[in-house]
Coordinates of C-alpha atoms in Angstrom, one line a residue:
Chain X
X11 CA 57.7 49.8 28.9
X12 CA 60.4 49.8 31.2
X13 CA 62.1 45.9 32.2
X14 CA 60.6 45.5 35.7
X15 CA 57.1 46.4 34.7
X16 CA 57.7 44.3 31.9
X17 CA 58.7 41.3 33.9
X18 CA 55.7 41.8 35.9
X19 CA 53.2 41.2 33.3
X20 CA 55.0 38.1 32.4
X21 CA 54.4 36.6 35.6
X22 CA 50.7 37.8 35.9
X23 CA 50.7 36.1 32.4
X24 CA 52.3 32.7 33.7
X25 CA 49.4 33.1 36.7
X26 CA 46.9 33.6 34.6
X27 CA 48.1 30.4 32.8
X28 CA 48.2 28.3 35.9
X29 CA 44.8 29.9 37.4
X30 CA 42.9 28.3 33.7
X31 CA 44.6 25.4 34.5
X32 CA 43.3 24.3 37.1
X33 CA 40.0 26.1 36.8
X34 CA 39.7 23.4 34.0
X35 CA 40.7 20.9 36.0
X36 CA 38.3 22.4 38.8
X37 CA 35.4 23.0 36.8
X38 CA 36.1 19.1 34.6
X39 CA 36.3 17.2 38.7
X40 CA 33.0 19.2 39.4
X41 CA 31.0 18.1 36.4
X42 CA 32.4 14.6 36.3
X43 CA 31.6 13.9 39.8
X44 CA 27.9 14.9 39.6
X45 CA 27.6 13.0 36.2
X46 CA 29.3 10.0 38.2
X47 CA 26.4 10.4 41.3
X48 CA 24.0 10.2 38.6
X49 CA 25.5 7.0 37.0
X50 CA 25.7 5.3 39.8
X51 CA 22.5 5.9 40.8
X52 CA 21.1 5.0 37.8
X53 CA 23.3 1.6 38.1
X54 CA 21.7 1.0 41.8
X55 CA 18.1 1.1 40.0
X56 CA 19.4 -1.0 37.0
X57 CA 20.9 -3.8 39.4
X58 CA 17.7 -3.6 41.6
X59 CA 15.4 -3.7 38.5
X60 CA 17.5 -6.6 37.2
X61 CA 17.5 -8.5 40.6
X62 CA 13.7 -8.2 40.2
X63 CA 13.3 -9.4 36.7
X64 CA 15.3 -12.6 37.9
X65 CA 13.1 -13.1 40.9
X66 CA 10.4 -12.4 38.9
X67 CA 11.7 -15.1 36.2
X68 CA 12.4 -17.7 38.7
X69 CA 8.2 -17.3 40.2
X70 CA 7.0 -17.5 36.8
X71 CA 9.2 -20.9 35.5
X72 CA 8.4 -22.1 38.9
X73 CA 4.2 -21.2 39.1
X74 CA 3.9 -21.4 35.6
X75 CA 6.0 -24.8 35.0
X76 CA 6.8 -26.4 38.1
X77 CA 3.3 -26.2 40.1
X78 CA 1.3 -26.9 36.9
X79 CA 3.3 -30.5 36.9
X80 CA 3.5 -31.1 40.0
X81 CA -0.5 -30.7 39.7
X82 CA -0.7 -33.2 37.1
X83 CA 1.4 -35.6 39.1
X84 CA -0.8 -35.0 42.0
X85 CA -4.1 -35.4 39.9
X86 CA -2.7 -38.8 38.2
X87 CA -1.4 -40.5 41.6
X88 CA -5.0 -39.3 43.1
X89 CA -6.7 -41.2 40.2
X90 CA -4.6 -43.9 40.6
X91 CA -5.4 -43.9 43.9
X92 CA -9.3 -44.0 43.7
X93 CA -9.5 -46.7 40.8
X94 CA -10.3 -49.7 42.7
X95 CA -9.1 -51.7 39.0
X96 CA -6.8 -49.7 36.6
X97 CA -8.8 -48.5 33.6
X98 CA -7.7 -50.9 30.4
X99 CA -5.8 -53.3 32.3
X100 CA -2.2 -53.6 32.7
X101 CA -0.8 -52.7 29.5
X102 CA -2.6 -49.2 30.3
X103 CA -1.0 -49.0 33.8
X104 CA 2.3 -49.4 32.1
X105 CA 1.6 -46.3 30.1
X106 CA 0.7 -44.2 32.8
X107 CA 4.0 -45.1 34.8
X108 CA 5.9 -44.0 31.9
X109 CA 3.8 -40.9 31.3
X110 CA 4.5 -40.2 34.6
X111 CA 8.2 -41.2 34.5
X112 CA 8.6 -38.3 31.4
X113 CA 6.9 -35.9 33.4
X114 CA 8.9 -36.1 36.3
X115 CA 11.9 -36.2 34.0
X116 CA 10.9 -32.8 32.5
X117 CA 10.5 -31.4 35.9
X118 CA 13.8 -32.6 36.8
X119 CA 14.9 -31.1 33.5
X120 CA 13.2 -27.7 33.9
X121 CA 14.3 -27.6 38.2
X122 CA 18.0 -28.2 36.8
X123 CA 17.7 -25.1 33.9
X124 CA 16.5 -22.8 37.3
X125 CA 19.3 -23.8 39.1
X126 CA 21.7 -23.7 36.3
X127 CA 20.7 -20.2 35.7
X128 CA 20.7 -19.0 38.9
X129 CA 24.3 -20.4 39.7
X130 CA 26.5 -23.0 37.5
X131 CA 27.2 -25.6 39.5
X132 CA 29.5 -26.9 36.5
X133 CA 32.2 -24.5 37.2
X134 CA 32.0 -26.3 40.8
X135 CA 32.5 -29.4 39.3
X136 CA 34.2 -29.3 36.4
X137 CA 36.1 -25.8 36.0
X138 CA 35.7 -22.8 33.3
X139 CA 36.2 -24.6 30.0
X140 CA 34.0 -27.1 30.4
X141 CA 31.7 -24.8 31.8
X142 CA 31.9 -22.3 28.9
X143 CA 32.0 -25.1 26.3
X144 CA 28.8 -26.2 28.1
X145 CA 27.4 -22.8 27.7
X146 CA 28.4 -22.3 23.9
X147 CA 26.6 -25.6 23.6
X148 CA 23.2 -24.5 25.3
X149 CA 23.4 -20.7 23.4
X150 CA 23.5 -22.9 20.0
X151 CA 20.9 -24.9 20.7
X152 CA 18.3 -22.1 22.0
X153 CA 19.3 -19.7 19.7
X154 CA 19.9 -21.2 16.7
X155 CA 23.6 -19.4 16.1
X156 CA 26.1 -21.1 15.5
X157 CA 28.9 -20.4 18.6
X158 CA 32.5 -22.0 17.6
X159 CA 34.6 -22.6 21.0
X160 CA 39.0 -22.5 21.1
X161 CA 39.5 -23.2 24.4
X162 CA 42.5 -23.3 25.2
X163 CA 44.2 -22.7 28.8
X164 CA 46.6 -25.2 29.2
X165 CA 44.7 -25.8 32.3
X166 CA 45.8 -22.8 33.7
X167 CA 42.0 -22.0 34.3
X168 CA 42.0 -24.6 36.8
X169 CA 44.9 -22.1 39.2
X170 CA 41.6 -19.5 38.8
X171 CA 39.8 -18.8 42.5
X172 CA 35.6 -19.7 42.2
X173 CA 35.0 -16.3 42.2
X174 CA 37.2 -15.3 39.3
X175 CA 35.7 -18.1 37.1
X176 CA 31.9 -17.7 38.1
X177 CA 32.7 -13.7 36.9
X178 CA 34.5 -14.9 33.6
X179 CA 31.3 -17.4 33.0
X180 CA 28.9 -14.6 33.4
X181 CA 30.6 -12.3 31.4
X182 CA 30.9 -14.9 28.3
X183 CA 27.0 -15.9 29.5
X184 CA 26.3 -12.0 29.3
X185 CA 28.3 -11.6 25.9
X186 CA 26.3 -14.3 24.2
X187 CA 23.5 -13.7 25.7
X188 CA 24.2 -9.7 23.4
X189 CA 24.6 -11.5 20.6
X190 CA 21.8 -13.6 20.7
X191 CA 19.6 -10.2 21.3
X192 CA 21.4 -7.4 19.3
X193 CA 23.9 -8.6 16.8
X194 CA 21.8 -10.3 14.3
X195 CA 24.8 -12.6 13.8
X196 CA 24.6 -16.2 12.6
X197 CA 27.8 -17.5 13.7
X198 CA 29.9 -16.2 17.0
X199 CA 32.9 -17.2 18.5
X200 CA 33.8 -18.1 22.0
X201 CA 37.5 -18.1 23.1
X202 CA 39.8 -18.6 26.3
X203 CA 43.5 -18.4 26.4
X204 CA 46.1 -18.2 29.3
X205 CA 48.1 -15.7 28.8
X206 CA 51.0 -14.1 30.8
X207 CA 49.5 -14.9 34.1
X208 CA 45.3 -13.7 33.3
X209 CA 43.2 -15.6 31.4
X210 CA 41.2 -14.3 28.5
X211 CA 38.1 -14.7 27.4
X212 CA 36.6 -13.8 24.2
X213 CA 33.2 -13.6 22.3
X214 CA 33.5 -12.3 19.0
X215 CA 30.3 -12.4 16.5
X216 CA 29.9 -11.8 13.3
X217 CA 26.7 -9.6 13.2
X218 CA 26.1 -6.1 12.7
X219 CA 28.4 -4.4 14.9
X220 CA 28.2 -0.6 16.2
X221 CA 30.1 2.6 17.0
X222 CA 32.0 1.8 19.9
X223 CA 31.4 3.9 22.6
X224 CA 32.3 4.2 27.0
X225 CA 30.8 1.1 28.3
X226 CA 29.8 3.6 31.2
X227 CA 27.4 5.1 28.2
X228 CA 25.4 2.2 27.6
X229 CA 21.8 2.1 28.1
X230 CA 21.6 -1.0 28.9
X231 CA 23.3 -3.1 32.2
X232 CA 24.7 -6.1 29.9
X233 CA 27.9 -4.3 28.9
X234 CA 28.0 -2.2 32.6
X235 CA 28.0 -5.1 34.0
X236 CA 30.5 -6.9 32.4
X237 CA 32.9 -4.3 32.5
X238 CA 32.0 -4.0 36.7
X239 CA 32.4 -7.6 37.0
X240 CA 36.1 -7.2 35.2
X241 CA 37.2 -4.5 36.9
X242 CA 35.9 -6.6 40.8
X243 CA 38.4 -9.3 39.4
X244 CA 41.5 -6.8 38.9
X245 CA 41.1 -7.5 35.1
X246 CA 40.9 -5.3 31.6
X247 CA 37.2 -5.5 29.7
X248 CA 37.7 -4.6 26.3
X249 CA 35.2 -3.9 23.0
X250 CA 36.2 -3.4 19.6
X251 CA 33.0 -2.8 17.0
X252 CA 32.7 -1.3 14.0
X253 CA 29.0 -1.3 12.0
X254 CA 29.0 -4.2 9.6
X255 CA 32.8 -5.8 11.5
X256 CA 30.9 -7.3 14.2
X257 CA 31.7 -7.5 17.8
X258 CA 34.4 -8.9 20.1
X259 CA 34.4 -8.8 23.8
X260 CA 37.7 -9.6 26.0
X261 CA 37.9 -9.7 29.8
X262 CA 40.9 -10.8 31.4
X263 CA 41.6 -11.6 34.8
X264 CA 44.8 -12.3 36.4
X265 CA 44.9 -16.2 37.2
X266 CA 46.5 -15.1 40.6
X267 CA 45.7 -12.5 43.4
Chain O
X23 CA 61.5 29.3 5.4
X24 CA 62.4 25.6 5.8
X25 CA 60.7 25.7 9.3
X26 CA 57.3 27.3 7.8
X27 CA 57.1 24.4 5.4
X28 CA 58.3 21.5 7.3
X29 CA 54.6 22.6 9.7
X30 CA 53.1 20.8 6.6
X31 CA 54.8 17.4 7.2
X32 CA 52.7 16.4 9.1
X33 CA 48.7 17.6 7.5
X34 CA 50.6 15.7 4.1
X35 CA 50.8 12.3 6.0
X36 CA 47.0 12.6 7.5
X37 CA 45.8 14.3 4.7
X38 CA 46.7 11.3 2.4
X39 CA 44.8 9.1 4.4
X40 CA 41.8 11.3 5.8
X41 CA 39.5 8.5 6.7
X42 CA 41.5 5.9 7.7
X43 CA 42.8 7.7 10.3
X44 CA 42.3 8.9 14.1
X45 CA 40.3 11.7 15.2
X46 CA 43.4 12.9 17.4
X47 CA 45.8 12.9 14.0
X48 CA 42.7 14.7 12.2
X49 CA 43.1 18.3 14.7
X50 CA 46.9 17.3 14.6
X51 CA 46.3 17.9 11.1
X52 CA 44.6 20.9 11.2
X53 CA 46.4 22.3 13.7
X54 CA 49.2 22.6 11.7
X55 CA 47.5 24.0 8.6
X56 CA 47.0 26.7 11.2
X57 CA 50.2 26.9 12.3
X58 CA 51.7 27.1 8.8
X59 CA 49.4 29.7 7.3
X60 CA 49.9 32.2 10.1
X61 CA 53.4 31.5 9.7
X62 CA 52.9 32.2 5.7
X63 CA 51.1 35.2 6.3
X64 CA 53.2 37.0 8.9
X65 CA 56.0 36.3 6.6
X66 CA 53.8 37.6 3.4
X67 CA 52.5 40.5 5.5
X68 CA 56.1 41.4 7.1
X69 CA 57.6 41.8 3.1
X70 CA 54.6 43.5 1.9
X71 CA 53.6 46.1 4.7
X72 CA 56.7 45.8 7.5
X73 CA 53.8 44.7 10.3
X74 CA 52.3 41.5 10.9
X75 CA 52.0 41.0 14.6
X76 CA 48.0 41.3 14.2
X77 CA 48.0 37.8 12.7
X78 CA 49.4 36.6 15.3
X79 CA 46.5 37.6 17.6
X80 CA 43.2 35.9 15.8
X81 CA 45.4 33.3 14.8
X82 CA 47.3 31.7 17.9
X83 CA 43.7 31.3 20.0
X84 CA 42.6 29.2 17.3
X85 CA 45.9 26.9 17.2
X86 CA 45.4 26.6 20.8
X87 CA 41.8 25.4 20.7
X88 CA 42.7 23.5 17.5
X89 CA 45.4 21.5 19.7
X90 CA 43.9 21.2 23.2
X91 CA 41.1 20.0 21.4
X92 CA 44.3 17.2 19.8
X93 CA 44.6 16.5 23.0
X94 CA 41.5 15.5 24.8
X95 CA 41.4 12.7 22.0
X96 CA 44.5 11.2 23.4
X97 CA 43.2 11.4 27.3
X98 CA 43.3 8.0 29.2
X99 CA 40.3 9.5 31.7
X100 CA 37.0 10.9 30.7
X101 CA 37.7 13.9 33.0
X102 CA 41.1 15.0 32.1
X103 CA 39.2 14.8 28.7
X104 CA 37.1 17.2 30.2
X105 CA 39.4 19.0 31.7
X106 CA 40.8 19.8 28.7
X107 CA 37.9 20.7 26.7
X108 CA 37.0 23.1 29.0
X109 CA 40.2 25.1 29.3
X110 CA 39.5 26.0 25.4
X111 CA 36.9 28.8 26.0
X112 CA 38.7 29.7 28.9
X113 CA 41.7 30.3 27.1
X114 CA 40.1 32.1 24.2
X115 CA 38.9 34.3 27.3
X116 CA 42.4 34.8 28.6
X117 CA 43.7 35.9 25.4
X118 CA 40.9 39.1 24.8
X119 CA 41.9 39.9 29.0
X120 CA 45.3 40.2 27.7
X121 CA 44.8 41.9 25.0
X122 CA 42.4 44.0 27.0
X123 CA 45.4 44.8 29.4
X124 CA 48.5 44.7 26.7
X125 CA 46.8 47.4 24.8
X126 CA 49.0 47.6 22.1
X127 CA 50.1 44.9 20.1
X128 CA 54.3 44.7 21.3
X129 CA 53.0 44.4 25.0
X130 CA 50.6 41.5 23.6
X131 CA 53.0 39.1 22.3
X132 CA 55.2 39.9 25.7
X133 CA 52.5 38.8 27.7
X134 CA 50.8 36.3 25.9
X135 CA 53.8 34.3 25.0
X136 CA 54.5 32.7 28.4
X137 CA 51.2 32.7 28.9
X138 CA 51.0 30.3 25.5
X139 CA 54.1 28.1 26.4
X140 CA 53.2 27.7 30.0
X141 CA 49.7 26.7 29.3
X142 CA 50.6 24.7 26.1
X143 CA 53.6 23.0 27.6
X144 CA 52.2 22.0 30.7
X145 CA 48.4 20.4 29.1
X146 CA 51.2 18.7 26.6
X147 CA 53.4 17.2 29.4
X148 CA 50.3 16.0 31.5
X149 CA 49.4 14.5 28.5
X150 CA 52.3 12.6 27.5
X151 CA 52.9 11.2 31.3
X152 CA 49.7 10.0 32.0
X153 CA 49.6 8.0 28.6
X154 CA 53.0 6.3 29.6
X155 CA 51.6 5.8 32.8
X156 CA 48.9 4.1 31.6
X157 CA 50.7 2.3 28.0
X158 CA 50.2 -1.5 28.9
X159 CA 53.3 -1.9 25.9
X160 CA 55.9 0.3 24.9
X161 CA 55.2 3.1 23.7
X162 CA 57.4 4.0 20.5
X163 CA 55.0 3.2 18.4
X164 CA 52.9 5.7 19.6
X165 CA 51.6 8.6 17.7
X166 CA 51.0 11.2 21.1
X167 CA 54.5 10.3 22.3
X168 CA 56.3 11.7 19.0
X169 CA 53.7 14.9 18.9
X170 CA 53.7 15.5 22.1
X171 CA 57.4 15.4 22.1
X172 CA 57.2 17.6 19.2
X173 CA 55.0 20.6 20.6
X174 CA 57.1 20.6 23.8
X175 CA 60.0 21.1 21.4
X176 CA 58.7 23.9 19.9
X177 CA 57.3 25.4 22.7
X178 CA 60.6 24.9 24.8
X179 CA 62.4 26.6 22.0
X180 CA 60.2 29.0 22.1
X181 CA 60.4 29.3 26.0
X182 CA 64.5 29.2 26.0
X183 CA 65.2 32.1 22.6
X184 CA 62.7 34.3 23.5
X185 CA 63.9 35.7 27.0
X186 CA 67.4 35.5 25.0
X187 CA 66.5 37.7 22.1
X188 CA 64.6 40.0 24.3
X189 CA 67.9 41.0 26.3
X190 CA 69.9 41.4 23.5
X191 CA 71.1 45.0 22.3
X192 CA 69.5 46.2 18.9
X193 CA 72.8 46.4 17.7
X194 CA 73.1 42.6 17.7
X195 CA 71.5 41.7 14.8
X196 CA 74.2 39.1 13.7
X197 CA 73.8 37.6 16.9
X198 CA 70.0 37.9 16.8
X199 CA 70.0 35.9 13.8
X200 CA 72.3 33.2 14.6
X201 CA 70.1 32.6 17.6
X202 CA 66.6 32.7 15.3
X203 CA 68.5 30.0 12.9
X204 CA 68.9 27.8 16.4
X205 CA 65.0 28.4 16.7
X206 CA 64.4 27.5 13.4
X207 CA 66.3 24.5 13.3
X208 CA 64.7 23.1 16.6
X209 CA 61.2 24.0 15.4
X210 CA 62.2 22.0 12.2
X211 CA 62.9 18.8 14.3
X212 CA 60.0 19.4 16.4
X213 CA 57.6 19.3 13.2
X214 CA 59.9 16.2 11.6
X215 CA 58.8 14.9 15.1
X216 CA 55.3 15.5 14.7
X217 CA 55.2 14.0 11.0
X218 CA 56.9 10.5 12.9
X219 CA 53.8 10.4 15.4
X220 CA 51.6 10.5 12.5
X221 CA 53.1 7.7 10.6
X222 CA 52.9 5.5 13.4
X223 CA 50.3 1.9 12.9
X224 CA 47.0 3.1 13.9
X225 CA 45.7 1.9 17.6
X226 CA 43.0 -0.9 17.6
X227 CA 39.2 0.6 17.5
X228 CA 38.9 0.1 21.3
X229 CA 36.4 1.4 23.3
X230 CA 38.8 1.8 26.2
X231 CA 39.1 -0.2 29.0
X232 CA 38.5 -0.6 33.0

């Protein structure tokens, strides 16, 4: 074959090499980008259906909880009202004011569990730390597991904007709240450091564990979310898992920005 | 000779440690079983019967899937990933069109040969960017960096003898052979590379991150 007919197959072959390039690359941005429309609808429906199941949760504690004691306060004070001379004297009166006392303080303490879960107004008040060492502290009790807390920021978690905190508190409230349901684990760990400017926050368990895959995989809109919520804050969302190692969960956020 | 074997370097590290290993080092692995036993049979072939270019076609699609599919392992973004995974079929497709068009099996190396570096090369270097791009630490430590580095070594002596040999007069055969030894030696380093990604400490089981 002589030289120049030579040289032109060599650069039909170098085409040819560029043209599968980016027919790849084509064909990969195609596919990905209608997978990614279908994700994110399927995220929209998720958020929705989770908006719902909150609104629905916060109509059933309040019908089902609230209004039946605020019935029962209603009902009492009517009585009381209507009984010209309090049945069994005074001592009995007494009674009933403290009956009454309890049930009001249950309301209180049921109203306060509403609002808690629908924002924590400890991370207001008080900051991160105590508000996820309050957290690993109401996880325990409800769920029997036993969550361990290192906390420690060197108050640096104080520097973090409302915003950035409230999203690292969700994310640890969302990370327990996956242990509790999925890891079978008796023990779990919640951690926050400060570390070269972002703060840290861990929840490792020591339950099953599973084959780690792309958060954006997950059925479900616990780790989905966590990982959205990290990357709103500028941060890194992290998983390690192996079956039988147990599970850790990391977000961290820059402390600035 | 020394060139053929040093190809296993690198399959004796990941062999030795099979399942505590990554799925990337695993292809790595097998690509260079590949790479070695075509290599070993051209050379038992060329002894035995004068001819063994015919290896080189069934043999160099499949090192090619073997190590695109190396690759995509090592991708920092589900669509380069992709990207990647795709371009095999469409590569095995590129080699029967050339073959198709070479006809015989002198014009098929000729042609597929930049073809191979070009395509290799430039899925390697995309590769080895975008992970430094995106390596929140340094990166020595790093098992793509070293094979990346490798396979653009051995592609880019590939790329730089070949044109070299091609122009030279038949005559030259002292020449010819001084410049093969070059090639040799460089593909040695390139595998020694290879075998130094592979001993590098594992990564963290990460899912990834956002």
């Amino acid at each position: 074959m002589p030289a120049s007919k030579q040289l032109f197959w060599i650069y039909v072959a170098a085409v040819l090499a560029v043209v599968v390039i980016l027919a790849a690359f084509a064909a990969a941005l195609f596919i990905y980008q209608r997978h990614n429309l279908r994700l994110h609808r399927s995220y929209a429906k998720k958020l929705l259906d989770a908006h719902e199941e909150e609104r629905a949760w916060v109509a059933r504690e309040v019908h089902d909880d609230a209004l039946q004691r605020v019935a029962i306060l209603q009902h009492e004070l009517s009585e009381w009202d209507t009984a010209e001379i309090p049945v069994g004297g005074p001592g009995r009166a007494s009674a009933r004011v403290e009956a009454l006392r309890s049930e009001l303080q249950d309301l209180g303490e049921m109203l306060r569990r509403v609002a808690h879960r629908l924002h924590p107004a400890i991370i207001d008040q008080a900051g991160l730390v105590p508000a996820l060492a309050q957290l690993a502290s109401d996880v325990s009790r409800s769920s029997g597991i036993d969550v361990e807390t290192d906390l420690q920021d060197d108050g640096r978690s104080e520097q973090l904007s409302r915003e950035r905190a409230l999203m690292l508190y969700r994310i640890a409230q969302e990370g327990l709240r996956n242990v509790a349901r999925h890891s079978g684990a008796k023990r779990a760990r919640i951690s926050a450091r400060a570390q070269n400017g972002d703060i840290a926050v861990s929840i490792q368990d020591f339950g099953h564990g599973f084959e780690t895959t792309d958060p954006s995989r997950s059925k479900g809109l616990g780790l989905i979310s966590m990982a959205e919520r990290t990357r709103l804050a500028e941060g890194r969302f992290e998983i390690w898992s192996r079956p039988g190692e147990g599970t850790t969960v990391r977000a961290s956020v820059p402390i600035k920005g | 000779m020394a060139a053929t074997f040093a190809q296993l370097l690198p399959s004796v590290v990941v062999f030795a440690r099979w399942r505590r290993t990554t799925v990337a080092r695993q292809w790595i692995a097998l690509w260079c079983v590949a790479f070695f036993l075509s290599d070993a049979l051209q050379l038992i072939l060329s002894m035995a019967f004068g001819t063994n270019l015919w290896v080189f076609i069934y043999i160099s699609p499949v090192e090619d899937a073997l190590l695109l599919w190396a690759l995509s392992h090592w991708q920092t973004r589900p669509v380069t990933r992709m990207a990647l995974r795709i371009a095999i079929p469409l590569v095995i497709a590129s080699y029967v069109v050339i073959a198709i068009i070479a006809g015989e099996l002198e014009s098929y190396k000729t042609f597929s040969g930049p073809f191979r570096a070009l395509m290799i090369m430039t899925w390697t270097a995309f590769t080895v960017v975008t992970n430094i791009a995106t390596a929140p630490e340094r990166v020595w430590a790093r098992d793509w960096l070293w094979t990346c580095l490798g396979v653009l070594l051995y592609f880019g002596m590939f790329v730089v003898t070949e044109p070299i040999i091609a122009a030279m007069p038949r005559d030259q055969v002292e020449n010819m052979f001084r410049v093969y030894n070059v090639r040799a030696i460089g593909d040695v380093v390139a595998f020694i590379l290879i075998w130094r990604g592979m001993r590098c400490p594992l990564p963290s089981n990460s899912s990834g991150s956002t």
